Structures are given as C-alpha cells and as structure tokens.
Coordinates of C-alpha atoms in Angstrom, one line a residue:
M1 CA -20.8 24.0 101.5
K2 CA -20.7 20.3 101.7
K3 CA -22.0 20.5 105.3
I4 CA -24.7 23.1 104.5
F5 CA -26.2 21.2 101.6
P6 CA -27.4 18.2 103.6
I7 CA -29.0 20.5 106.2
L8 CA -30.8 22.5 103.5
K9 CA -31.9 19.3 101.8
K10 CA -33.4 18.1 105.1
I11 CA -35.2 21.4 105.7
Y12 CA -36.5 21.3 102.1
A13 CA -37.8 17.7 102.5
I14 CA -39.5 18.6 105.7
L15 CA -41.3 21.6 104.1
I16 CA -42.5 19.5 101.2
I17 CA -43.8 16.7 103.4
L18 CA -45.5 19.2 105.8
T19 CA -47.1 21.0 102.9
A20 CA -48.5 17.7 101.5
I21 CA -49.9 16.8 105.0
I22 CA -51.5 20.2 105.3
I23 CA -53.1 19.8 101.9
C24 CA -54.5 16.4 102.7
S25 CA -55.9 17.6 106.0
G26 CA -57.0 20.9 104.5
S27 CA -59.7 22.7 106.5
V28 CA -61.6 19.5 107.1
G29 CA -59.8 18.3 110.2
F30 CA -60.2 14.6 111.1
S31 CA -63.0 13.5 108.9
I32 CA -63.9 10.9 106.3
F33 CA -62.5 13.3 103.6
A34 CA -59.2 13.4 105.4
V35 CA -59.2 9.6 105.4
I36 CA -59.6 9.6 101.7
S37 CA -56.8 12.1 101.1
F38 CA -54.3 10.4 103.4
S39 CA -55.2 7.0 102.1
F40 CA -54.3 8.2 98.6
Y41 CA -51.1 9.9 99.9
I42 CA -50.0 6.7 101.7
S43 CA -50.9 4.6 98.6
L44 CA -48.8 6.9 96.4
T45 CA -45.8 6.7 98.7
L46 CA -45.9 3.0 99.1
F47 CA -46.3 2.5 95.3
F48 CA -43.2 4.6 94.6
I49 CA -41.3 2.6 97.3
F50 CA -42.3 -0.5 95.2
L51 CA -41.1 1.1 92.0
T52 CA -37.8 2.5 93.3
R53 CA -37.0 0.3 96.3
Q54 CA -36.0 3.5 98.1
S55 CA -37.4 5.1 101.3
I56 CA -37.0 8.9 101.2
L57 CA -37.4 9.5 97.5
P58 CA -41.0 8.0 97.3
L59 CA -42.2 10.2 100.2
I60 CA -40.8 13.3 98.4
V61 CA -42.2 12.4 95.0
S62 CA -45.7 11.6 96.4
S63 CA -45.7 14.8 98.4
S64 CA -44.6 16.7 95.3
L65 CA -47.5 15.2 93.4
I66 CA -50.0 16.2 96.1
I67 CA -48.6 19.8 95.9
C68 CA -48.9 19.8 92.1
L69 CA -52.6 18.8 92.3
Q70 CA -53.2 21.6 94.8
L71 CA -51.5 24.1 92.6
L72 CA -53.6 23.0 89.7
N73 CA -56.6 23.5 91.8
Q74 CA -55.5 27.1 92.8
I75 CA -54.8 28.0 89.2
K76 CA -58.4 26.9 88.2
V77 CA -59.8 28.9 91.1
H78 CA -57.8 31.9 90.0
F79 CA -58.8 31.8 86.3
Y80 CA -62.3 30.2 86.5
K81 CA -63.4 30.7 90.1
E82 CA -64.1 27.0 90.5
R83 CA -62.4 24.0 92.2
L84 CA -60.6 21.2 90.4
F85 CA -62.8 18.1 89.9
F86 CA -62.0 14.8 88.2
A87 CA -64.1 15.7 85.1
D88 CA -61.7 18.5 84.3
F89 CA -59.2 15.9 83.3
Y90 CA -61.6 14.8 80.5
V91 CA -61.2 18.2 79.0
A92 CA -57.4 18.4 79.7
I93 CA -56.4 15.1 78.2
D94 CA -58.6 15.3 75.1
P95 CA -56.0 15.7 72.3
E96 CA -58.5 18.0 70.5
N97 CA -57.9 20.6 73.2
F98 CA -54.1 20.7 73.2
S99 CA -54.0 23.7 70.9
T100 CA -55.7 25.7 73.6
L101 CA -52.8 25.1 75.9
I102 CA -50.3 26.3 73.2
H103 CA -52.5 29.4 72.7
Y104 CA -51.9 30.2 76.4
P105 CA -48.1 30.3 76.9
S106 CA -48.3 31.2 80.6
A107 CA -50.4 28.0 81.2
L108 CA -47.9 25.9 79.3
I109 CA -45.0 27.5 81.2
F110 CA -46.8 26.7 84.5
L111 CA -47.3 23.0 83.6
L112 CA -43.7 22.8 82.5
A113 CA -42.7 24.3 85.8
L114 CA -44.7 21.6 87.7
V115 CA -42.9 18.9 85.6
A116 CA -39.5 20.6 86.4
F117 CA -40.5 20.6 90.1
L118 CA -41.0 16.9 90.1
V119 CA -37.9 16.1 88.1
I120 CA -35.7 18.3 90.3
N121 CA -37.0 16.7 93.5
F122 CA -36.5 13.2 91.9
W123 CA -32.9 14.1 91.1
V124 CA -32.1 15.8 94.5
F125 CA -33.4 12.8 96.5
W126 CA -32.3 10.0 94.4
S127 CA -30.3 7.5 96.4
K128 CA -28.4 4.2 95.8
K129 CA -29.7 2.7 99.0
R130 CA -32.3 0.0 98.4
I131 CA -34.9 -1.8 100.6
S132 CA -35.3 -5.6 100.5
Y133 CA -37.3 -7.3 97.7
K134 CA -39.6 -8.7 100.4
L135 CA -40.4 -5.3 101.8
Q136 CA -40.8 -4.0 98.2
F137 CA -43.7 -6.3 97.5
V138 CA -45.2 -5.8 101.0
C139 CA -45.4 -2.1 100.1
L140 CA -47.2 -2.9 96.8
I141 CA -49.8 -4.9 98.7
F142 CA -50.4 -2.1 101.2
S143 CA -50.4 0.5 98.4
V144 CA -53.2 -1.4 96.6
A145 CA -55.1 -1.8 99.9
S146 CA -54.8 1.9 100.8
L147 CA -55.9 3.0 97.3
S148 CA -58.8 0.5 97.4
A149 CA -59.9 2.0 100.8
A150 CA -59.9 5.5 99.4
I151 CA -61.9 4.4 96.3
Y152 CA -64.3 2.4 98.4
I153 CA -65.0 5.2 100.9
S154 CA -65.4 7.8 98.1
Q155 CA -68.0 5.6 96.4
Q156 CA -70.3 5.3 99.4
D157 CA -73.6 7.0 99.2
D158 CA -73.3 8.5 102.6
T159 CA -69.9 10.0 101.7
N160 CA -71.3 11.4 98.4
R161 CA -74.4 12.9 100.1
L162 CA -72.2 14.5 102.8
W163 CA -69.7 15.9 100.3
Q164 CA -72.4 17.4 98.1
Q165 CA -73.6 19.5 101.0
F166 CA -70.3 21.4 100.8
L167 CA -70.4 22.0 97.0
P168 CA -69.3 24.0 95.1
K169 CA -66.1 24.1 97.2
G170 CA -66.2 20.5 98.2
R171 CA -63.9 19.2 100.9
G172 CA -60.3 19.5 99.8
T173 CA -58.6 18.9 96.5
I174 CA -57.8 15.2 96.9
A175 CA -61.2 14.2 98.3
N176 CA -62.9 16.3 95.6
L177 CA -61.0 14.4 92.8
F178 CA -61.8 11.0 94.3
I179 CA -65.5 11.6 95.0
S180 CA -66.1 13.5 91.7
S181 CA -64.6 10.6 89.8
N182 CA -67.7 8.5 90.4
Q183 CA -69.0 9.2 86.9
M184 CA -69.3 5.6 85.9
T185 CA -72.8 6.1 87.4
Y186 CA -74.8 8.9 85.7
E187 CA -77.4 10.6 87.8
P188 CA -79.5 13.5 86.5
P189 CA -80.2 16.4 88.9
C190 CA -82.7 15.5 91.5
Y191 CA -85.2 17.9 93.2
S192 CA -87.5 16.6 95.8
R193 CA -90.1 19.4 95.7
S194 CA -93.3 18.5 93.8
S195 CA -94.0 20.0 90.3
D196 CA -97.5 21.1 91.4
Y197 CA -96.5 24.6 92.5
F198 CA -94.8 25.4 89.2
L199 CA -97.6 23.8 87.1
E200 CA -100.2 25.8 89.0
K201 CA -98.4 29.0 88.5
S202 CA -97.6 28.4 84.8
S203 CA -101.2 27.5 84.0
A204 CA -102.4 30.8 85.4
I205 CA -100.3 32.7 82.8
E206 CA -101.0 30.6 79.7
N207 CA -103.1 33.3 78.0
D208 CA -100.4 35.9 78.6
I209 CA -97.8 33.6 76.9
D210 CA -100.1 32.9 74.0
N211 CA -100.7 36.6 73.5
A212 CA -97.0 37.3 73.5
K213 CA -96.1 34.7 70.9
Q214 CA -94.8 36.2 67.7
N215 CA -96.4 35.2 64.3
P216 CA -94.2 36.3 61.4
H217 CA -95.7 35.6 58.0
K218 CA -93.5 32.6 57.5
K219 CA -90.9 30.7 59.6
P220 CA -87.9 33.0 60.0
D221 CA -84.3 32.2 59.5
I222 CA -82.6 32.2 62.9
V223 CA -79.0 33.2 63.6
V224 CA -77.6 32.8 67.1
F225 CA -74.2 34.3 67.5
L226 CA -72.0 33.5 70.5
Q227 CA -69.6 36.4 71.0
E228 CA -66.4 35.0 72.6
S229 CA -65.4 36.6 76.0
T230 CA -67.7 39.6 75.3
V231 CA -69.1 41.9 78.0
N232 CA -70.2 45.5 77.7
P233 CA -67.2 47.4 79.2
Q234 CA -69.6 49.9 80.6
L235 CA -70.5 47.2 83.2
F236 CA -67.1 47.8 84.9
N237 CA -67.3 50.6 87.5
I238 CA -64.6 52.7 85.8
Q239 CA -64.9 56.4 86.3
S240 CA -63.6 57.6 82.9
N241 CA -65.1 59.6 80.1
N242 CA -62.8 57.8 77.7
L243 CA -64.4 54.3 78.2
P244 CA -66.2 53.8 74.9
H245 CA -69.9 53.0 74.3
Y246 CA -70.7 50.5 71.6
D247 CA -73.9 50.5 69.6
M248 CA -74.3 46.7 69.6
F249 CA -75.0 46.9 73.4
S250 CA -77.6 49.6 72.9
E251 CA -80.3 47.9 70.8
P252 CA -83.9 48.0 72.1
N253 CA -83.8 44.3 73.0
S254 CA -80.5 44.3 74.8
N255 CA -80.5 42.9 78.4
L256 CA -78.1 41.6 81.0
M257 CA -77.7 37.8 81.0
R258 CA -76.7 35.4 83.7
V259 CA -74.0 32.9 82.7
Q260 CA -72.5 30.0 84.7
T261 CA -68.8 30.6 83.9
F262 CA -66.1 33.3 84.1
G263 CA -63.0 33.8 82.0
G264 CA -63.4 30.6 80.0
G265 CA -65.6 27.5 79.7
T266 CA -67.5 28.6 76.5
W267 CA -69.2 25.3 76.3
L268 CA -71.1 25.9 79.6
T269 CA -72.9 28.9 78.1
E270 CA -73.4 27.0 74.8
F271 CA -75.0 24.2 76.9
A272 CA -77.4 26.6 78.6
I273 CA -78.4 28.3 75.3
L274 CA -78.8 25.1 73.3
T275 CA -80.5 22.9 75.9
G276 CA -82.3 25.2 78.3
L277 CA -80.5 23.5 81.2
N278 CA -78.3 25.1 83.8
S279 CA -74.9 23.5 84.1
N280 CA -74.7 24.3 87.8
D281 CA -77.5 21.8 88.3
F282 CA -75.0 19.0 87.5
S283 CA -72.7 19.9 90.5
F284 CA -69.3 18.2 90.0
R285 CA -70.2 17.1 86.5
K286 CA -70.7 20.8 85.5
N287 CA -67.5 21.2 83.5
S288 CA -67.9 17.9 81.8
V289 CA -71.4 18.5 80.5
Y290 CA -70.2 18.1 76.9
Y291 CA -68.6 14.8 77.8
A292 CA -70.8 13.2 80.5
V293 CA -74.2 14.9 80.2
A294 CA -74.8 15.8 76.5
P295 CA -75.7 12.2 75.4
H296 CA -78.5 12.1 78.0
V297 CA -80.2 15.4 77.1
Q298 CA -83.6 14.9 75.5
T299 CA -84.6 18.3 74.2
S300 CA -82.6 21.1 72.5
L301 CA -83.0 24.1 70.2
F302 CA -81.7 21.9 67.3
K303 CA -84.2 19.2 67.9
E304 CA -87.1 21.6 68.4
L305 CA -86.3 23.4 65.1
N306 CA -85.7 20.1 63.3
E307 CA -89.3 19.2 64.2
N308 CA -90.4 22.5 62.7
G309 CA -88.7 21.8 59.3
Y310 CA -85.5 23.8 59.8
Y311 CA -82.0 23.0 58.5
T312 CA -79.8 23.3 61.6
V313 CA -76.2 24.3 61.1
V314 CA -73.2 25.2 63.3
L315 CA -70.4 27.4 62.0
S316 CA -67.4 27.3 64.2
P317 CA -63.8 28.5 63.9
M318 CA -62.7 25.5 66.0
A319 CA -62.5 21.9 64.8
Y320 CA -65.4 19.5 65.3
G321 CA -63.8 17.7 68.3
N322 CA -62.7 20.8 70.2
Y323 CA -64.0 20.4 73.8
N324 CA -66.2 17.6 72.4
A325 CA -68.4 20.3 71.1
G326 CA -69.1 18.7 67.7
P327 CA -70.3 15.3 69.1
S328 CA -72.4 17.3 71.5
Y329 CA -74.0 19.4 68.8
T330 CA -74.7 16.1 66.9
S331 CA -76.4 14.5 70.0
F332 CA -78.4 17.7 70.3
G333 CA -79.7 17.3 66.7
M334 CA -77.4 19.5 64.6
Q335 CA -77.6 18.5 60.9
Q336 CA -74.5 20.2 59.5
F337 CA -71.2 21.4 60.9
F338 CA -69.1 23.9 59.0
M339 CA -65.7 25.5 59.6
P340 CA -65.0 28.7 57.6
Q341 CA -62.6 26.7 55.5
D342 CA -65.5 24.6 54.2
L343 CA -67.0 27.8 52.8
G344 CA -63.9 29.2 51.1
Y345 CA -61.9 30.8 53.9
Q346 CA -58.2 30.5 53.2
A347 CA -56.7 28.3 55.9
D348 CA -55.7 24.7 56.4
K349 CA -58.6 22.3 56.7
N350 CA -59.6 21.6 60.3
E351 CA -57.1 24.2 61.6
N352 CA -58.4 26.1 64.7
L353 CA -58.8 29.7 63.6
W354 CA -57.9 31.6 66.8
K355 CA -57.5 34.9 65.0
I356 CA -60.2 34.9 62.3
P357 CA -61.6 38.4 62.0
T358 CA -65.2 38.3 63.2
K359 CA -66.4 40.2 60.0
D360 CA -64.9 37.3 57.9
L361 CA -66.8 34.8 60.1
L362 CA -70.1 36.6 59.7
D363 CA -69.6 36.9 56.0
K364 CA -69.6 33.1 55.9
V365 CA -73.0 33.2 57.8
K366 CA -74.2 35.3 54.9
T367 CA -72.9 32.7 52.5
I368 CA -74.9 30.0 54.3
L369 CA -78.1 32.1 54.3
E370 CA -77.8 32.8 50.6
T371 CA -76.9 29.2 49.7
Y372 CA -79.3 27.0 51.6
T373 CA -82.7 28.6 50.8
D374 CA -85.0 25.6 50.4
K375 CA -85.7 25.4 54.2
P376 CA -85.8 27.9 57.0
L377 CA -82.3 28.0 58.6
F378 CA -81.1 27.8 62.1
I379 CA -77.4 28.8 62.3
F380 CA -75.4 28.7 65.5
V381 CA -72.1 30.6 65.0
L382 CA -69.2 31.3 67.4
S383 CA -66.5 34.0 67.2
M384 CA -63.0 33.7 68.5
N385 CA -61.0 36.9 67.9
E386 CA -62.1 38.3 71.2
H387 CA -60.6 35.4 73.1
G388 CA -57.7 36.0 75.5
P389 CA -55.0 36.2 76.6
Y390 CA -54.7 40.0 76.5
D391 CA -51.5 42.0 76.4
P392 CA -50.7 43.8 79.7
N393 CA -48.2 46.0 77.9
H394 CA -50.6 47.2 75.1
A395 CA -50.5 50.9 74.3
D396 CA -53.1 53.0 76.1
D397 CA -55.1 53.8 72.9
Y398 CA -58.1 54.9 74.9
Q399 CA -56.3 57.1 77.4
L400 CA -57.5 55.2 80.4
G401 CA -54.3 55.3 82.4
Q402 CA -55.1 58.7 83.9
D403 CA -58.2 57.2 85.7
I404 CA -56.9 53.6 86.5
A405 CA -53.9 53.0 88.6
D406 CA -53.2 49.4 87.5
S407 CA -51.1 49.8 84.4
Q408 CA -51.3 46.1 83.5
F409 CA -55.1 46.1 83.6
V410 CA -55.0 49.3 81.5
G411 CA -52.9 47.4 78.9
R412 CA -55.2 44.3 78.9
L413 CA -58.3 46.5 78.7
N414 CA -57.0 48.5 75.7
D415 CA -56.1 45.3 73.9
Y416 CA -59.6 44.0 74.7
L417 CA -61.4 47.2 73.6
N418 CA -59.7 47.1 70.3
R419 CA -61.1 43.7 69.7
I420 CA -64.6 44.8 70.9
E421 CA -64.3 47.7 68.4
S422 CA -63.9 45.3 65.6
L423 CA -66.6 43.0 67.0
N424 CA -69.0 45.9 67.3
S425 CA -68.4 47.0 63.7
A426 CA -68.9 43.4 62.3
T427 CA -72.0 42.8 64.5
Q428 CA -73.6 46.1 63.4
D429 CA -72.8 45.4 59.7
F430 CA -74.4 42.0 60.0
N431 CA -77.4 43.4 61.9
N432 CA -78.0 45.9 59.0
Y433 CA -77.7 43.0 56.6
I434 CA -80.5 41.1 58.5
K435 CA -82.7 44.2 58.5
Q436 CA -82.5 44.4 54.7
R437 CA -83.3 40.8 54.0
E438 CA -86.6 39.8 52.4
N439 CA -86.9 36.6 54.4
P440 CA -88.0 37.1 58.0
T441 CA -84.9 36.7 60.1
L442 CA -84.2 36.6 63.9
F443 CA -80.7 37.5 65.1
V444 CA -79.6 36.9 68.6
Y445 CA -76.1 37.6 69.9
F446 CA -74.7 37.3 73.4
G447 CA -71.5 37.1 75.4
D448 CA -70.5 33.7 76.6
H449 CA -68.6 34.9 79.6
Q450 CA -66.5 37.9 80.8
P451 CA -62.9 38.1 79.8
N452 CA -60.2 37.5 82.4
L453 CA -58.7 41.0 82.5
S454 CA -57.7 40.8 86.2
W455 CA -60.3 43.4 87.1
H456 CA -60.5 43.7 90.8
G457 CA -62.9 46.6 91.1
D458 CA -66.7 46.9 91.4
Y459 CA -69.4 46.7 88.7
K460 CA -72.2 49.2 87.9
T461 CA -74.9 46.9 89.1
K462 CA -76.5 45.8 92.4
L463 CA -77.0 42.3 91.1
K464 CA -75.1 39.5 92.9
Q465 CA -72.2 37.7 91.3
A466 CA -71.6 40.5 88.8
D467 CA -68.6 38.7 87.4
F468 CA -71.0 36.1 86.0
L469 CA -73.0 38.7 84.0
T470 CA -72.8 39.3 80.3
Q471 CA -75.6 40.5 77.9
Y472 CA -77.7 39.3 75.0
T473 CA -79.5 41.2 72.2
L474 CA -82.4 40.0 70.1
S475 CA -83.0 41.7 66.8
T476 CA -85.5 40.9 63.9
N477 CA -86.5 42.3 60.6
Y478 CA -90.2 41.8 61.5
P479 CA -92.2 43.4 64.3
T480 CA -91.1 42.2 67.7
K481 CA -92.2 43.1 71.1
V482 CA -89.4 44.6 73.2
E483 CA -88.6 42.6 76.3
H484 CA -86.8 44.2 79.2
N485 CA -86.0 42.2 82.4
E486 CA -83.5 43.2 85.1
L487 CA -81.7 39.9 84.3
T488 CA -82.3 36.9 82.0
D489 CA -80.7 33.6 82.6
A490 CA -78.8 32.0 79.7
S491 CA -80.9 28.8 80.2
L492 CA -84.0 30.7 79.3
I493 CA -82.8 32.3 76.1
G494 CA -83.7 29.3 74.0
G495 CA -87.3 29.6 74.9
L496 CA -87.2 33.3 74.1
I497 CA -85.9 32.5 70.6
L498 CA -88.6 29.9 70.0
E499 CA -91.3 32.2 71.2
K500 CA -90.2 35.2 69.1
S501 CA -89.9 32.9 66.0
G502 CA -93.5 31.7 66.2
V503 CA -92.7 28.0 65.9
Q504 CA -94.3 25.1 67.7
Y505 CA -92.5 23.9 70.8
S506 CA -92.5 20.9 73.2
D507 CA -93.7 20.7 76.8
F508 CA -90.1 21.3 78.0
Y509 CA -89.9 24.7 76.2
K510 CA -93.4 25.6 77.2
A511 CA -92.1 25.2 80.8
N512 CA -88.9 27.1 79.9
I513 CA -90.9 30.0 78.6
A514 CA -93.4 30.0 81.5
M515 CA -90.5 30.1 83.9
R516 CA -89.1 33.2 82.1
Y517 CA -92.4 35.0 82.6
L518 CA -92.9 33.9 86.2
C519 CA -89.5 35.0 87.4
G520 CA -88.9 38.0 85.1
G521 CA -86.1 36.2 83.2
K522 CA -84.4 34.9 86.3
L523 CA -83.7 31.3 87.1
N524 CA -81.3 30.6 90.0
D525 CA -81.5 34.3 90.9
C526 CA -85.3 34.1 91.2
E527 CA -86.6 35.4 94.5
D528 CA -89.2 32.5 94.7
Q529 CA -86.8 29.6 95.3
K530 CA -89.8 27.3 95.9
L531 CA -90.8 28.0 92.3
V532 CA -87.3 27.3 91.0
E533 CA -87.2 23.9 92.8
S534 CA -90.7 23.0 91.6
Y535 CA -89.7 23.9 88.0
K536 CA -86.6 21.9 88.1
H537 CA -88.4 18.9 89.6
Y538 CA -90.8 19.2 86.6
I539 CA -88.1 19.3 83.9
Y540 CA -85.7 16.7 85.5
Q541 CA -88.0 14.3 87.3
D542 CA -91.3 14.5 85.3
L543 CA -90.0 15.3 81.8
K544 CA -86.7 13.5 82.4
D545 CA -85.0 16.0 80.2
A546 CA -81.5 15.1 81.4
G547 CA -82.3 11.4 81.1
S548 CA -82.5 8.8 83.8
A549 CA -79.9 7.4 86.2
T550 CA -77.6 4.8 84.4
K551 CA -74.7 2.6 85.4
H552 CA -71.9 1.6 83.1

C-alpha cells in the first residue's frame, strides 16, 4: 500500500494539472484569451509558492482553483443557461443574498464540496521541503508581473472588442472573468445604426397610437404583480389529460411574454418591466444590472407615474437589500418600500418570507389600496411561494406518471402544480376584488421566468428559445381594448401599462409604445432587425436612457 499511494498521488496530480491546462486553453487554442488564462494560472502558482515556499503544492492548489472556477461556470450554465462573469460575484458576495444559498441546500452542499476539494488537495500535497528565501521573493515578483500582464491585456480595447464578438459564450471561463471585470468603466449599450429609420416608422403610426390610448374617467390605481417562477404548465408539450388548466392564464388579455432569464434571476425581469430596457443589451453586465446599471437609468415606470401624481410603492417578501433590489427601486423613483411585516403580517421584521402564502401577500396589497387613498397608487408586488427548489419525490397528485417516464420530473412538476393551484386561487380572488372596486384599477400579473424543473422535452410553440417564455395578463375594471400579439417582450410591458392607464408619458415611453406597435410586441425577436437597432440607437444614444460612459 505504501508503494501504491505515491503512484496514485502522482497520477492524481497529473490529472489535476492537465485539467487546469485544458480549462485555460479551452476551445480557444493559442490566442490572446489563452494568454490571459495562462498568465493568471502562472501568477496563482507563483503566488502560492511565495506563500508556502513549496514547489508541488502551489501547482496543485492553483490548478484546483482553476477547476473550481470552471465548475462554478458549469453550474451556472446548468441552472441559468449563462456563463460565469465577474459581475456574478457582486451578487454572490452581497451578504443580503446569503439566505438564498441557505434556501438551496444542494447549492450549499456543492460549495462545501469545492472547499473540501481544496482542503483535501492541500493536505495530500503538503510537504516539509522548502525553497530558498531568495527564490521565494523572485516568485512574488514574477507573480505580480504575470497578473499585471493578464490585467493589462484584458483591459485593452482591441481585446474587449474581439471578446464581445463571441458573447454570450465569451472565450473561456478565466478570460471571461478577467475581461468582464472591467466595470470600473461604465459604458451604456452602443448601436451604430441611425435613429432615422425608427423615427420615420414611428411617426407614421402616431395616429394609431393616439386612438388606442385608454382614457378612464380618472387616473386608475395600478397593481403590477410579479409571479415568481410562474409559467402556464400547458406550455410544456406533455401529452396528458391530467395536466390542469388554470383560469388566470385564460383571461382575454393574456399573452406570451419574452423574458431574459431562466430558472432564476428575478431582477432581470423586474429590470425589463420597470425600466423598459432589455438586460441582454448590457452584455457581460447583464446579471449585475441592479448593481452596475440601475444608477445610470434615466426613465422608469416609477418616475413616469411620480410625474403623473402617483404614490409609488413596492411590496416585497424579501428585505430591502436583497439582490440590491431596494436601492435600485429607489434609484428608479420608488417612494415607499413595504414588507408584509410592516402591514401587520406576523413574522420577524426584515425576515425574508420564502413561504408566505400568495393570498396573504395580495391581502396586504388590498390593505395598501384601502389605506392610501389621497393619490392614485402604483404598487409593484412580488410573490415568493412559487420559488424552487421543487421536491423530486413529491406524490403524483395529478396522476402524470402514466404519461411521463421521468419520475423525478413528475415529482417536481406535482410540487410545482400544487403551488400554482394556490397562486391561481389567490390571483383570481384578487382579480375579482379589482373588478368590484369603485376606483378605476389596472391589474397586470406576469411570470418572471420559468421554474427549473429539469424539463428536457419540447414546448407547444414554434417560437424560438421557448424556455425563455412566460406570460402576462392585463385586467381592468374599466373598458379596455384587448391586445393579442404572438409574443410581447417584457421590456415593452411598461409602455403597455402607461398606455392603458391613460397617463402622460415621456419621449422614451412614446418610443417604447411605438416599438410595440411596429413589431407586434416583439423586440429582439422582431423580424425587422434594422428597426430594432435603429430603436436602440434612439433610446441609448439619442435619449441616453442608460446614461453616458463614465470612469471611476
């Protein structure tokens, strides 16, 4: 055994080092991106030599760290269908978000496993042999030089321009992290095509837009309800008569909606609804829009409705700082932030309410509507009970197992359907409440993203990227024209709300509404890509709605 262990140890070391080398080279071959990755790898190794004065251990530890970063990337791809970028660490290291990790025990176990992997490798390859002090400090000098080279190359404009041609995949995990870390400089999206094409097209339909604008007898109260992880289960191509239908998805003004996230990332859909901007436009800053982009946004639903005399409110089951949402709402113009506890719900103050029944949440919306009556109200409310994870061993309450072979998916789907059943009941109850109100009221509810149920089948739609589809419904207690499009982008819902409420709106939302008409509700899906680019040039370059380039 004593003879076998050293051999196994050498084989294990070779495998770890080879894996790290393959990760650094990735599929990019010999390129500027490989130079960045290997410079970082070398820098890490030399730095650990400086710290430990050992030779083999630092190579193993640095290789292990490279492997851990790659595994984190693969986990993000699995759950969210996106690569790991530097901005993701803004979300991950924010203490306000730690409760989310606890809520997902499998994610916590995975992170602990990575830590154990590092600790075990450190223990296995620890040695009493030491290099000289002179060589130790030489390693530090070269480590700093190698890291500086990686940073310098990643900050060059040519490198950035070349890298962005390969987005959204980028060019390998390490290069992606380095290049996407250049957020000390903020740059709004840039579109070179002139605004003229969009402005010409939009001016031709001004009369159509004016004629479609709603005019309730007074400014309506507006309730916008984000339904966590909600999609109509009928969208899944499941051949079963037992898959239930829900009334909340069958209202006259129910339509498919394009979102920019899957399985998580609620704030991305919030961002689209509240600002009218598409988070995909911000490339590697996409997932940090609530950290890096929100302070630069010039226009929002909150600001528009503030200008129209509204009292703008958020009701959230999550604390103000969660995912930096509260500060973002404030920068968008929100006037008041409530948690259900502030309105009498029995729970510790500022405690994240992962399991609050949606009916209890909507009852607190009723409380707000009946308490603050001196101004028209805009209430943005978020549910949470529909959030994952979902139990793969849940009982087959809906008798779906006879039509679906994957038993774990059947368990998750049954768990999910039970939550949607409660959501449907609460939503319909609130919708009936709205219909009976004396004050004109507009109610919009929508799914922020699909749940991660590990569904690997098809969808009942010919639309592309069907896993990035949910739905929205607009309901009022005053006459409203029904709008049916094949697909409506989440970024265009804000304009729809303003139009149907009859309020005044800015040039940005005039353009937003015009774009909805011109492309039948689509944005990035629009068949006329020349129009899309011209529209985006108008909102980003002419109106500067995402601010101007800045350096910190």
